[in-house]
Amino acid sequence: MRGPVLTAALLSVAFAMGCRQDMHDQPKYKPYRASDFWGDGRSARPLPEGTVARGHLREDTHLFTGKVNGQLAATFPFAITESVLARGRERYGIYCTPCHGLAGYGDGMVVARGFRRAASFHVDRLREAPPGYFYDAIANGFGAMPSYAAQIPVEDRWAIVAYVRALQLSQHATVSDVPPEKRGELGAPAPAPPAAGGHH
Amino acid sequence: MQIFHHSTNTLAKVSIFGALFAAAGGLWLVLEVNRSSYVTQAGVARIQPVQFSHQHHVGGMGLDCRYCHTSVETAAAAGIPPTQTCMNCHSQIWSTSPELEPVRESFRSGKSLEWVRVHDLPEFAYFNHSAHVNKGMGCTTCHGRIDRMPLVWQEASLQMEWCLTCHRAPEKFVRPQAEVFNAAYEPPADQLELGRKLVQEYGLKPRTSCSTCHR
């Protein structure tokens, strides 16, 4: 009788050893894992100021700062196509509508809950402002508005600026701006807003 | 001479037969326990350093996931927002609320907020968000109705069989790319029909070979 009992006991010990979680929790860093090596507990190290990755020197000042010869750029650094505008519309929906509202009047959801209200994009001052002005606001912030540089890559910032331009046009358009063959569609129900953010 | 009554023959047969069921039942029990939320931790909300509510921020205000989870379209990890992202709004909103004191403290000191991980695959499994969300796989398909969660819990088991149910039949889950980030999306009645069309359109061929996820 002792034999089988002993074997069973040994077997169950052997099985239990298989329950160690070493392979589940390996001593390596995955994104956002805490570290007990660094004083601030982060395994993802913040870059020292001024770090430039190889091949990523920001030489194109027009693209990266929105300025040409120290002046706010009056042009876009790349051609604006329909797909850039569509991208801009989507990104505007994600990052700007919470405060500036779907159409840019400054009536976003967060403003309704007490955030400082920004000027409408449709006042003359902003309609006349160059694209570089909007780029600069996104990259560096503007008064109470924080910088969005950490959240929005450079090309997307310009795409958003292009979309803001389109919004400005749309709010001051007249019937004569509509191609004659499309005028029949005026008065039809508006197309659904983009799926991203801002609705409800 | 007869020690055992005739009926014990049947008893013996039944108990041998029954032992099979007992063994199968035992195995089933083990498997079910393994699938249960006790083991997978599905459905269990974690206590966080700040009571951040997706219900308020996503369901209530309509914020898009990408406002905070900025790398979800481009990287393996979705990304957890830095304190600065919270301060974009909370520099002015509820800026004196004691509930948000840990956020302000983190902003002042530069020390990270220590969120408790909810989803955590074992290290030998590889997962990639960008491979899924750019292919018509919605956040809520895997994470459940985040827009109704005051604190995040894990909706799916995250076990291998769960990954495989979809990798074997993506047409049951795929949605139009424009709806991926829409937390309120409900699959239509003709999901299978739409699904087959989208699988073709997006060219979905999720692999089931072991090295897809164990690499």
mmCIF file of C-alpha atoms in Angstrom:
data_model
loop_
_atom_site.group_PDB
_atom_site.id
_atom_site.type_symbol
_atom_site.label_atom_id
_atom_site.label_comp_id
_atom_site.label_asym_id
_atom_site.label_seq_id
_atom_site.Cartn_x
_atom_site.Cartn_y
_atom_site.Cartn_z
ATOM 1 C CA MET A 1 0.000 0.000 0.000
ATOM 2 C CA ARG A 2 2.869 2.463 0.807
ATOM 3 C CA GLY A 3 4.224 2.382 -2.781
ATOM 4 C CA PRO A 4 1.235 3.829 -4.642
ATOM 5 C CA VAL A 5 0.590 6.477 -1.954
ATOM 6 C CA LEU A 6 4.191 7.599 -2.071
ATOM 7 C CA THR A 7 4.158 7.710 -5.865
ATOM 8 C CA ALA A 8 0.932 9.712 -5.842
ATOM 9 C CA ALA A 9 2.378 12.151 -3.306
ATOM 10 C CA LEU A 10 5.582 12.560 -5.305
ATOM 11 C CA LEU A 11 3.627 13.031 -8.518
ATOM 12 C CA SER A 12 1.449 15.750 -7.036
ATOM 13 C CA VAL A 13 4.550 17.545 -5.756
ATOM 14 C CA ALA A 14 6.011 17.293 -9.261
ATOM 15 C CA PHE A 15 2.800 18.744 -10.732
ATOM 16 C CA ALA A 16 2.708 21.563 -8.203
ATOM 17 C CA MET A 17 6.241 22.539 -9.202
ATOM 18 C CA GLY A 18 4.880 23.145 -12.667
ATOM 19 C CA CYS A 19 2.734 25.886 -11.201
ATOM 20 C CA ARG A 20 5.541 28.368 -10.767
ATOM 21 C CA GLN A 21 4.859 31.515 -12.784
ATOM 22 C CA ASP A 22 8.412 32.222 -13.948
ATOM 23 C CA MET A 23 7.497 32.112 -17.631
ATOM 24 C CA HIS A 24 4.447 34.311 -17.057
ATOM 25 C CA ASP A 25 6.394 36.957 -15.201
ATOM 26 C CA GLN A 26 9.834 37.101 -16.732
ATOM 27 C CA PRO A 27 12.398 39.576 -15.398
ATOM 28 C CA LYS A 28 12.244 41.800 -18.496
ATOM 29 C CA TYR A 29 10.723 45.191 -19.201
ATOM 30 C CA LYS A 30 7.535 45.454 -21.197
ATOM 31 C CA PRO A 31 6.156 48.935 -21.987
ATOM 32 C CA TYR A 32 5.187 50.912 -18.863
ATOM 33 C CA ARG A 33 6.553 48.284 -16.493
ATOM 34 C CA ALA A 34 7.866 49.680 -13.221
ATOM 35 C CA SER A 35 11.571 49.427 -12.541
ATOM 36 C CA ASP A 36 13.278 49.084 -9.185
ATOM 37 C CA PHE A 37 16.611 50.040 -10.712
ATOM 38 C CA TRP A 38 15.882 53.672 -11.547
ATOM 39 C CA GLY A 39 15.117 56.135 -8.777
ATOM 40 C CA ASP A 40 11.906 57.385 -10.375
ATOM 41 C CA GLY A 41 10.614 53.848 -10.933
ATOM 42 C CA ARG A 42 10.254 54.133 -14.727
ATOM 43 C CA SER A 43 11.667 51.543 -17.083
ATOM 44 C CA ALA A 44 10.936 53.854 -20.049
ATOM 45 C CA ARG A 45 13.665 56.463 -19.658
ATOM 46 C CA PRO A 46 12.834 60.072 -20.454
ATOM 47 C CA LEU A 47 15.166 61.398 -23.181
ATOM 48 C CA PRO A 48 17.822 63.878 -22.084
ATOM 49 C CA GLU A 49 16.956 67.311 -23.416
ATOM 50 C CA GLY A 50 18.247 67.980 -26.906
ATOM 51 C CA THR A 51 18.401 64.335 -27.952
ATOM 52 C CA VAL A 52 18.239 63.880 -31.725
ATOM 53 C CA ALA A 53 17.706 60.426 -33.172
ATOM 54 C CA ARG A 54 19.983 59.658 -36.101
ATOM 55 C CA GLY A 55 18.425 60.986 -39.288
ATOM 56 C CA HIS A 56 15.807 62.988 -37.396
ATOM 57 C CA LEU A 57 17.457 66.397 -37.160
ATOM 58 C CA ARG A 58 14.636 68.901 -37.556
ATOM 59 C CA GLU A 59 16.264 70.890 -40.355
ATOM 60 C CA ASP A 60 13.074 71.773 -42.195
ATOM 61 C CA THR A 61 11.984 74.785 -40.098
ATOM 62 C CA HIS A 62 8.882 75.321 -42.202
ATOM 63 C CA LEU A 63 7.646 71.794 -41.460
ATOM 64 C CA PHE A 64 8.702 71.580 -37.822
ATOM 65 C CA THR A 65 8.224 75.128 -36.479
ATOM 66 C CA GLY A 66 5.650 76.597 -38.858
ATOM 67 C CA LYS A 67 7.989 79.511 -39.503
ATOM 68 C CA VAL A 68 9.850 80.681 -42.585
ATOM 69 C CA ASN A 69 12.737 83.094 -41.937
ATOM 70 C CA GLY A 70 11.357 83.724 -38.473
ATOM 71 C CA GLN A 71 7.909 84.710 -39.813
ATOM 72 C CA LEU A 72 4.780 82.580 -39.373
ATOM 73 C CA ALA A 73 4.488 80.573 -42.564
ATOM 74 C CA ALA A 74 1.853 81.711 -45.035
ATOM 75 C CA THR A 75 1.957 78.403 -46.912
ATOM 76 C CA PHE A 76 1.804 74.696 -46.150
ATOM 77 C CA PRO A 77 5.052 72.699 -46.193
ATOM 78 C CA PHE A 78 3.502 69.982 -48.371
ATOM 79 C CA ALA A 79 0.679 69.747 -50.899
ATOM 80 C CA ILE A 80 -2.805 69.495 -49.399
ATOM 81 C CA THR A 81 -4.732 66.694 -51.048
ATOM 82 C CA GLU A 82 -8.137 65.250 -50.327
ATOM 83 C CA SER A 83 -6.632 62.487 -48.195
ATOM 84 C CA VAL A 84 -4.705 65.042 -46.112
ATOM 85 C CA LEU A 85 -7.966 66.915 -45.510
ATOM 86 C CA ALA A 86 -9.750 63.701 -44.525
ATOM 87 C CA ARG A 87 -6.936 62.921 -42.108
ATOM 88 C CA GLY A 88 -7.156 66.457 -40.738
ATOM 89 C CA ARG A 89 -10.886 66.122 -40.203
ATOM 90 C CA GLU A 90 -10.412 62.892 -38.258
ATOM 91 C CA ARG A 91 -7.571 64.297 -36.130
ATOM 92 C CA TYR A 92 -9.453 67.557 -35.503
ATOM 93 C CA GLY A 93 -12.316 65.405 -34.255
ATOM 94 C CA ILE A 94 -10.056 63.596 -31.802
ATOM 95 C CA TYR A 95 -7.945 66.427 -30.413
ATOM 96 C CA CYS A 96 -9.744 69.739 -30.979
ATOM 97 C CA THR A 97 -13.524 69.183 -30.804
ATOM 98 C CA PRO A 98 -13.545 68.664 -27.014
ATOM 99 C CA CYS A 99 -12.896 72.414 -26.693
ATOM 100 C CA HIS A 100 -13.300 74.109 -30.083
ATOM 101 C CA GLY A 101 -16.451 72.201 -31.063
ATOM 102 C CA LEU A 102 -17.260 70.290 -34.239
ATOM 103 C CA ALA A 103 -17.540 73.423 -36.390
ATOM 104 C CA GLY A 104 -14.900 75.521 -34.623
ATOM 105 C CA TYR A 105 -17.159 77.958 -32.757
ATOM 106 C CA GLY A 106 -15.526 77.184 -29.403
ATOM 107 C CA ASP A 107 -18.554 75.328 -28.035
ATOM 108 C CA GLY A 108 -17.007 71.927 -27.189
ATOM 109 C CA MET A 109 -18.117 69.504 -24.472
ATOM 110 C CA VAL A 110 -15.333 70.501 -22.120
ATOM 111 C CA VAL A 111 -16.204 74.174 -22.464
ATOM 112 C CA ALA A 112 -19.761 73.310 -21.497
ATOM 113 C CA ARG A 113 -18.251 71.851 -18.303
ATOM 114 C CA GLY A 114 -16.297 74.943 -17.371
ATOM 115 C CA PHE A 115 -13.117 75.197 -19.479
ATOM 116 C CA ARG A 116 -12.194 78.676 -20.761
ATOM 117 C CA ARG A 117 -13.936 79.342 -24.053
ATOM 118 C CA ALA A 118 -11.658 79.935 -27.038
ATOM 119 C CA ALA A 119 -12.403 82.465 -29.772
ATOM 120 C CA SER A 120 -14.415 81.168 -32.717
ATOM 121 C CA PHE A 121 -12.265 80.223 -35.710
ATOM 122 C CA HIS A 122 -14.701 82.217 -37.840
ATOM 123 C CA VAL A 123 -13.831 85.720 -36.615
ATOM 124 C CA ASP A 124 -12.018 87.879 -39.188
ATOM 125 C CA ARG A 125 -8.776 87.958 -37.199
ATOM 126 C CA LEU A 126 -8.399 84.180 -37.378
ATOM 127 C CA ARG A 127 -9.670 83.905 -40.942
ATOM 128 C CA GLU A 128 -6.821 86.146 -41.973
ATOM 129 C CA ALA A 129 -4.195 84.444 -39.800
ATOM 130 C CA PRO A 130 -1.612 82.427 -41.790
ATOM 131 C CA PRO A 131 -1.450 78.597 -41.502
ATOM 132 C CA GLY A 132 1.737 78.952 -39.444
ATOM 133 C CA TYR A 133 -0.317 80.704 -36.741
ATOM 134 C CA PHE A 134 -2.488 77.635 -36.213
ATOM 135 C CA TYR A 135 0.481 75.299 -36.415
ATOM 136 C CA ASP A 136 2.204 77.339 -33.735
ATOM 137 C CA ALA A 137 -0.835 77.159 -31.438
ATOM 138 C CA ILE A 138 -0.932 73.357 -31.738
ATOM 139 C CA ALA A 139 2.822 72.920 -31.276
ATOM 140 C CA ASN A 140 3.423 75.424 -28.488
ATOM 141 C CA GLY A 141 0.024 76.030 -26.960
ATOM 142 C CA PHE A 142 -1.772 79.355 -26.726
ATOM 143 C CA GLY A 143 -2.636 80.996 -23.408
ATOM 144 C CA ALA A 144 -4.862 78.608 -21.498
ATOM 145 C CA MET A 145 -4.577 76.018 -24.259
ATOM 146 C CA PRO A 146 -1.826 73.460 -23.635
ATOM 147 C CA SER A 147 0.671 72.353 -26.283
ATOM 148 C CA TYR A 148 -0.445 69.331 -28.272
ATOM 149 C CA ALA A 149 3.067 68.513 -29.474
ATOM 150 C CA ALA A 150 3.273 65.314 -27.401
ATOM 151 C CA GLN A 151 -0.033 63.961 -28.712
ATOM 152 C CA ILE A 152 -0.006 64.980 -32.401
ATOM 153 C CA PRO A 153 2.801 64.182 -34.863
ATOM 154 C CA VAL A 154 4.035 66.997 -37.119
ATOM 155 C CA GLU A 155 2.297 65.966 -40.357
ATOM 156 C CA ASP A 156 -1.011 65.544 -38.552
ATOM 157 C CA ARG A 157 -0.716 69.069 -37.129
ATOM 158 C CA TRP A 158 -0.557 70.488 -40.651
ATOM 159 C CA ALA A 159 -3.437 68.258 -41.728
ATOM 160 C CA ILE A 160 -5.500 69.720 -38.864
ATOM 161 C CA VAL A 161 -4.555 73.255 -39.939
ATOM 162 C CA ALA A 162 -5.730 72.455 -43.462
ATOM 163 C CA TYR A 163 -9.028 71.178 -42.091
ATOM 164 C CA VAL A 164 -9.474 74.307 -39.943
ATOM 165 C CA ARG A 165 -9.008 76.339 -43.148
ATOM 166 C CA ALA A 166 -11.714 74.222 -44.782
ATOM 167 C CA LEU A 167 -14.009 74.815 -41.779
ATOM 168 C CA GLN A 168 -13.431 78.561 -42.056
ATOM 169 C CA LEU A 169 -14.320 78.493 -45.739
ATOM 170 C CA SER A 170 -17.401 76.406 -45.067
ATOM 171 C CA GLN A 171 -18.853 78.921 -42.617
ATOM 172 C CA HIS A 172 -18.462 81.813 -45.050
ATOM 173 C CA ALA A 173 -19.381 80.038 -48.234
ATOM 174 C CA THR A 174 -22.103 81.339 -50.521
ATOM 175 C CA VAL A 175 -24.170 79.483 -53.066
ATOM 176 C CA SER A 176 -21.855 80.710 -55.819
ATOM 177 C CA ASP A 177 -18.980 78.710 -54.230
ATOM 178 C CA VAL A 178 -20.881 75.479 -54.877
ATOM 179 C CA PRO A 179 -20.213 73.907 -58.292
ATOM 180 C CA PRO A 180 -23.386 74.383 -60.407
ATOM 181 C CA GLU A 181 -23.987 70.640 -60.808
ATOM 182 C CA LYS A 182 -23.980 70.132 -57.013
ATOM 183 C CA ARG A 183 -26.375 72.994 -56.157
ATOM 184 C CA GLY A 184 -29.372 70.689 -56.407
ATOM 185 C CA GLU A 185 -28.109 68.831 -53.315
ATOM 186 C CA LEU A 186 -28.287 71.950 -51.128
ATOM 187 C CA GLY A 187 -30.982 71.702 -48.511
ATOM 188 C CA ALA A 188 -30.644 67.919 -48.413
ATOM 189 C CA PRO A 189 -29.897 66.483 -44.933
ATOM 190 C CA ALA A 190 -26.265 67.006 -43.886
ATOM 191 C CA PRO A 191 -23.961 63.963 -44.008
ATOM 192 C CA ALA A 192 -23.224 62.321 -40.654
ATOM 193 C CA PRO A 193 -20.354 63.882 -38.665
ATOM 194 C CA PRO A 194 -17.097 61.876 -38.434
ATOM 195 C CA ALA A 195 -17.236 58.938 -36.055
ATOM 196 C CA ALA A 196 -14.350 60.235 -33.954
ATOM 197 C CA GLY A 197 -15.239 62.026 -30.726
ATOM 198 C CA GLY A 198 -17.327 65.097 -30.155
ATOM 199 C CA HIS A 199 -20.776 63.615 -30.772
ATOM 200 C CA HIS A 200 -23.286 62.291 -28.149
ATOM 201 C CA MET B 1 -22.048 -19.937 -0.319
ATOM 202 C CA GLN B 2 -22.642 -16.426 -1.402
ATOM 203 C CA ILE B 3 -21.040 -13.471 0.381
ATOM 204 C CA PHE B 4 -22.187 -10.760 -2.009
ATOM 205 C CA HIS B 5 -25.727 -10.398 -3.176
ATOM 206 C CA HIS B 6 -26.421 -10.538 -6.914
ATOM 207 C CA SER B 7 -27.142 -6.817 -7.058
ATOM 208 C CA THR B 8 -23.519 -6.001 -6.250
ATOM 209 C CA ASN B 9 -22.591 -7.108 -9.756
ATOM 210 C CA THR B 10 -24.600 -4.254 -11.172
ATOM 211 C CA LEU B 11 -23.258 -1.951 -8.443
ATOM 212 C CA ALA B 12 -19.712 -2.807 -9.428
ATOM 213 C CA LYS B 13 -20.465 -2.185 -13.097
ATOM 214 C CA VAL B 14 -22.179 1.093 -12.335
ATOM 215 C CA SER B 15 -19.372 2.300 -10.162
ATOM 216 C CA ILE B 16 -16.731 1.477 -12.798
ATOM 217 C CA PHE B 17 -18.876 3.222 -15.346
ATOM 218 C CA GLY B 18 -19.491 6.084 -12.925
ATOM 219 C CA ALA B 19 -15.787 6.507 -12.228
ATOM 220 C CA LEU B 20 -15.339 7.496 -15.870
ATOM 221 C CA PHE B 21 -17.910 10.212 -15.412
ATOM 222 C CA ALA B 22 -16.354 11.294 -12.152
ATOM 223 C CA ALA B 23 -12.966 11.571 -13.842
ATOM 224 C CA ALA B 24 -14.419 13.435 -16.832
ATOM 225 C CA GLY B 25 -16.377 15.655 -14.474
ATOM 226 C CA GLY B 26 -13.244 16.359 -12.477
ATOM 227 C CA LEU B 27 -11.359 17.309 -15.625
ATOM 228 C CA TRP B 28 -14.240 19.512 -16.736
ATOM 229 C CA LEU B 29 -14.245 21.181 -13.330
ATOM 230 C CA VAL B 30 -10.538 21.946 -13.598
ATOM 231 C CA LEU B 31 -11.005 23.417 -17.067
ATOM 232 C CA GLU B 32 -13.986 25.493 -15.984
ATOM 233 C CA VAL B 33 -12.156 26.787 -12.920
ATOM 234 C CA ASN B 34 -9.312 27.693 -15.264
ATOM 235 C CA ARG B 35 -11.722 29.647 -17.456
ATOM 236 C CA SER B 36 -13.474 31.276 -14.513
ATOM 237 C CA SER B 37 -12.997 34.903 -13.621
ATOM 238 C CA TYR B 38 -11.367 33.721 -10.384
ATOM 239 C CA VAL B 39 -8.380 32.613 -12.458
ATOM 240 C CA THR B 40 -8.532 35.031 -15.405
ATOM 241 C CA GLN B 41 -9.499 38.029 -13.247
ATOM 242 C CA ALA B 42 -12.046 39.027 -15.892
ATOM 243 C CA GLY B 43 -14.723 41.351 -14.561
ATOM 244 C CA VAL B 44 -12.646 42.456 -11.587
ATOM 245 C CA ALA B 45 -12.111 46.221 -11.393
ATOM 246 C CA ARG B 46 -8.830 47.370 -9.850
ATOM 247 C CA ILE B 47 -8.484 50.114 -7.287
ATOM 248 C CA GLN B 48 -6.534 52.932 -8.949
ATOM 249 C CA PRO B 49 -4.568 55.826 -7.447
ATOM 250 C CA VAL B 50 -7.157 58.161 -9.016
ATOM 251 C CA GLN B 51 -10.766 57.209 -9.654
ATOM 252 C CA PHE B 52 -10.443 57.858 -13.383
ATOM 253 C CA SER B 53 -13.751 57.073 -15.040
ATOM 254 C CA HIS B 54 -14.037 56.060 -18.701
ATOM 255 C CA GLN B 55 -17.784 56.319 -18.204
ATOM 256 C CA HIS B 56 -17.494 60.083 -17.605
ATOM 257 C CA HIS B 57 -14.693 60.870 -20.017
ATOM 258 C CA VAL B 58 -15.685 58.605 -22.925
ATOM 259 C CA GLY B 59 -19.385 57.918 -22.416
ATOM 260 C CA GLY B 60 -20.229 61.332 -20.981
ATOM 261 C CA MET B 61 -17.939 63.724 -22.834
ATOM 262 C CA GLY B 62 -17.384 61.699 -26.001
ATOM 263 C CA LEU B 63 -13.593 61.820 -25.856
ATOM 264 C CA ASP B 64 -11.956 59.589 -28.461
ATOM 265 C CA CYS B 65 -9.703 56.783 -27.202
ATOM 266 C CA ARG B 66 -6.813 58.209 -29.199
ATOM 267 C CA TYR B 67 -6.879 61.494 -27.298
ATOM 268 C CA CYS B 68 -5.253 59.541 -24.458
ATOM 269 C CA HIS B 69 -4.123 56.194 -25.895
ATOM 270 C CA THR B 70 -2.086 57.925 -28.588
ATOM 271 C CA SER B 71 0.009 55.002 -29.815
ATOM 272 C CA VAL B 72 -2.786 52.488 -30.298
ATOM 273 C CA GLU B 73 -2.790 52.847 -34.114
ATOM 274 C CA THR B 74 0.955 52.793 -34.572
ATOM 275 C CA ALA B 75 2.489 50.511 -31.940
ATOM 276 C CA ALA B 76 2.080 47.249 -30.096
ATOM 277 C CA ALA B 77 1.153 49.000 -26.845
ATOM 278 C CA ALA B 78 -1.903 51.265 -26.709
ATOM 279 C CA GLY B 79 -0.126 53.579 -24.297
ATOM 280 C CA ILE B 80 -1.260 55.074 -20.998
ATOM 281 C CA PRO B 81 -1.495 58.889 -21.050
ATOM 282 C CA PRO B 82 1.121 60.937 -19.188
ATOM 283 C CA THR B 83 -0.043 63.267 -16.414
ATOM 284 C CA GLN B 84 0.252 66.214 -18.819
ATOM 285 C CA THR B 85 -2.696 64.837 -20.810
ATOM 286 C CA CYS B 86 -4.932 64.972 -17.740
ATOM 287 C CA MET B 87 -3.720 68.482 -16.975
ATOM 288 C CA ASN B 88 -4.752 69.657 -20.465
ATOM 289 C CA CYS B 89 -8.218 69.944 -18.966
ATOM 290 C CA HIS B 90 -7.730 69.605 -15.233
ATOM 291 C CA SER B 91 -5.544 72.701 -15.064
ATOM 292 C CA GLN B 92 -8.964 74.409 -15.125
ATOM 293 C CA ILE B 93 -11.603 71.762 -14.493
ATOM 294 C CA TRP B 94 -12.008 70.510 -10.937
ATOM 295 C CA SER B 95 -8.649 72.161 -10.350
ATOM 296 C CA THR B 96 -9.095 72.221 -6.590
ATOM 297 C CA SER B 97 -10.873 68.886 -6.167
ATOM 298 C CA PRO B 98 -9.176 66.608 -3.599
ATOM 299 C CA GLU B 99 -10.019 63.660 -5.877
ATOM 300 C CA LEU B 100 -7.517 65.004 -8.382
ATOM 301 C CA GLU B 101 -4.781 65.857 -5.874
ATOM 302 C CA PRO B 102 -2.624 62.827 -6.913
ATOM 303 C CA VAL B 103 -2.730 64.107 -10.523
ATOM 304 C CA ARG B 104 -1.611 67.596 -9.531
ATOM 305 C CA GLU B 105 1.015 66.161 -7.185
ATOM 306 C CA SER B 106 2.387 64.040 -10.037
ATOM 307 C CA PHE B 107 2.415 67.072 -12.335
ATOM 308 C CA ARG B 108 4.296 69.183 -9.791
ATOM 309 C CA SER B 109 6.857 66.550 -8.853
ATOM 310 C CA GLY B 110 7.279 64.899 -12.267
ATOM 311 C CA LYS B 111 6.728 61.483 -10.685
ATOM 312 C CA SER B 112 4.507 59.110 -12.677
ATOM 313 C CA LEU B 113 1.039 58.168 -11.510
ATOM 314 C CA GLU B 114 1.215 54.465 -10.748
ATOM 315 C CA TRP B 115 -1.817 52.962 -12.478
ATOM 316 C CA VAL B 116 -2.540 49.336 -11.657
ATOM 317 C CA ARG B 117 -2.420 47.153 -14.784
ATOM 318 C CA VAL B 118 -5.714 45.545 -15.681
ATOM 319 C CA HIS B 119 -4.824 43.551 -18.813
ATOM 320 C CA ASP B 120 -1.621 41.595 -18.573
ATOM 321 C CA LEU B 121 -0.766 38.776 -20.936
ATOM 322 C CA PRO B 122 1.914 36.335 -19.844
ATOM 323 C CA GLU B 123 5.338 37.279 -21.153
ATOM 324 C CA PHE B 124 5.536 34.402 -23.614
ATOM 325 C CA ALA B 125 2.556 35.704 -25.591
ATOM 326 C CA TYR B 126 2.927 38.539 -28.083
ATOM 327 C CA PHE B 127 0.130 40.976 -28.804
ATOM 328 C CA ASN B 128 0.044 44.016 -31.071
ATOM 329 C CA HIS B 129 -2.661 46.706 -31.074
ATOM 330 C CA SER B 130 -1.774 48.313 -34.396
ATOM 331 C CA ALA B 131 -2.130 44.948 -36.170
ATOM 332 C CA HIS B 132 -5.723 44.747 -34.919
ATOM 333 C CA VAL B 133 -7.185 48.259 -34.826
ATOM 334 C CA ASN B 134 -6.099 49.046 -38.398
ATOM 335 C CA LYS B 135 -7.896 45.896 -39.553
ATOM 336 C CA GLY B 136 -11.423 46.555 -38.405
ATOM 337 C CA MET B 137 -11.094 45.139 -34.881
ATOM 338 C CA GLY B 138 -12.939 47.471 -32.520
ATOM 339 C CA CYS B 139 -11.734 48.329 -29.025
ATOM 340 C CA THR B 140 -14.997 47.174 -27.486
ATOM 341 C CA THR B 141 -14.820 43.776 -29.231
ATOM 342 C CA CYS B 142 -11.942 42.924 -26.926
ATOM 343 C CA HIS B 143 -12.381 45.377 -24.047
ATOM 344 C CA GLY B 144 -16.172 45.478 -23.671
ATOM 345 C CA ARG B 145 -18.211 48.626 -23.122
ATOM 346 C CA ILE B 146 -15.397 50.807 -21.794
ATOM 347 C CA ASP B 147 -17.695 53.819 -22.060
ATOM 348 C CA ARG B 148 -19.815 52.326 -19.281
ATOM 349 C CA MET B 149 -16.986 51.461 -16.892
ATOM 350 C CA PRO B 150 -16.462 53.729 -13.896
ATOM 351 C CA LEU B 151 -13.263 51.716 -13.296
ATOM 352 C CA VAL B 152 -11.774 49.487 -15.985
ATOM 353 C CA TRP B 153 -12.173 45.756 -15.744
ATOM 354 C CA GLN B 154 -11.051 43.058 -18.129
ATOM 355 C CA GLU B 155 -13.995 41.830 -20.165
ATOM 356 C CA ALA B 156 -12.483 38.863 -22.026
ATOM 357 C CA SER B 157 -10.596 35.930 -20.509
ATOM 358 C CA LEU B 158 -7.482 36.778 -22.613
ATOM 359 C CA GLN B 159 -6.790 33.056 -22.778
ATOM 360 C CA MET B 160 -5.409 31.435 -25.881
ATOM 361 C CA GLU B 161 -8.752 29.907 -26.806
ATOM 362 C CA TRP B 162 -10.238 33.415 -26.795
ATOM 363 C CA CYS B 163 -7.610 34.723 -29.232
ATOM 364 C CA LEU B 164 -8.156 31.700 -31.428
ATOM 365 C CA THR B 165 -11.972 31.945 -31.621
ATOM 366 C CA CYS B 166 -11.422 35.183 -33.484
ATOM 367 C CA HIS B 167 -8.297 34.245 -35.433
ATOM 368 C CA ARG B 168 -10.235 31.257 -36.785
ATOM 369 C CA ALA B 169 -13.343 33.255 -37.695
ATOM 370 C CA PRO B 170 -12.672 37.012 -37.914
ATOM 371 C CA GLU B 171 -15.890 37.518 -39.919
ATOM 372 C CA LYS B 172 -17.856 37.107 -36.699
ATOM 373 C CA PHE B 173 -16.167 40.143 -35.137
ATOM 374 C CA VAL B 174 -14.878 42.513 -37.824
ATOM 375 C CA ARG B 175 -16.524 45.940 -38.142
ATOM 376 C CA PRO B 176 -16.143 48.813 -40.623
ATOM 377 C CA GLN B 177 -12.840 50.619 -40.062
ATOM 378 C CA ALA B 178 -14.664 53.909 -39.350
ATOM 379 C CA GLU B 179 -16.355 52.308 -36.311
ATOM 380 C CA VAL B 180 -13.256 50.868 -34.623
ATOM 381 C CA PHE B 181 -13.057 53.640 -32.024
ATOM 382 C CA ASN B 182 -16.785 54.003 -31.547
ATOM 383 C CA ALA B 183 -17.497 52.521 -28.127
ATOM 384 C CA ALA B 184 -21.260 52.464 -28.711
ATOM 385 C CA TYR B 185 -21.094 50.370 -31.916
ATOM 386 C CA GLU B 186 -23.452 47.395 -31.984
ATOM 387 C CA PRO B 187 -22.912 44.642 -34.576
ATOM 388 C CA PRO B 188 -25.758 44.540 -37.115
ATOM 389 C CA ALA B 189 -28.164 41.601 -37.440
ATOM 390 C CA ASP B 190 -26.431 40.460 -40.642
ATOM 391 C CA GLN B 191 -22.953 40.464 -39.045
ATOM 392 C CA LEU B 192 -21.854 37.305 -40.853
ATOM 393 C CA GLU B 193 -22.741 38.700 -44.256
ATOM 394 C CA LEU B 194 -21.111 42.069 -43.562
ATOM 395 C CA GLY B 195 -18.214 40.264 -41.901
ATOM 396 C CA ARG B 196 -17.418 38.111 -44.910
ATOM 397 C CA LYS B 197 -17.467 41.182 -47.133
ATOM 398 C CA LEU B 198 -15.142 43.133 -44.837
ATOM 399 C CA VAL B 199 -12.760 40.201 -44.380
ATOM 400 C CA GLN B 200 -12.326 40.179 -48.153
ATOM 401 C CA GLU B 201 -12.079 43.928 -48.438
ATOM 402 C CA TYR B 202 -9.449 44.242 -45.693
ATOM 403 C CA GLY B 203 -7.707 41.019 -46.761
ATOM 404 C CA LEU B 204 -7.798 39.536 -43.259
ATOM 405 C CA LYS B 205 -5.859 36.312 -42.774
ATOM 406 C CA PRO B 206 -5.154 36.068 -39.057
ATOM 407 C CA ARG B 207 -2.697 33.246 -38.541
ATOM 408 C CA THR B 208 -3.091 30.439 -36.026
ATOM 409 C CA SER B 209 0.434 29.034 -36.234
ATOM 410 C CA CYS B 210 2.107 29.002 -32.825
ATOM 411 C CA SER B 211 4.858 31.423 -33.815
ATOM 412 C CA THR B 212 2.295 34.168 -34.526
ATOM 413 C CA CYS B 213 1.853 34.777 -30.832
ATOM 414 C CA HIS B 214 4.732 32.855 -29.279
ATOM 415 C CA ARG B 215 7.836 34.399 -30.772
#
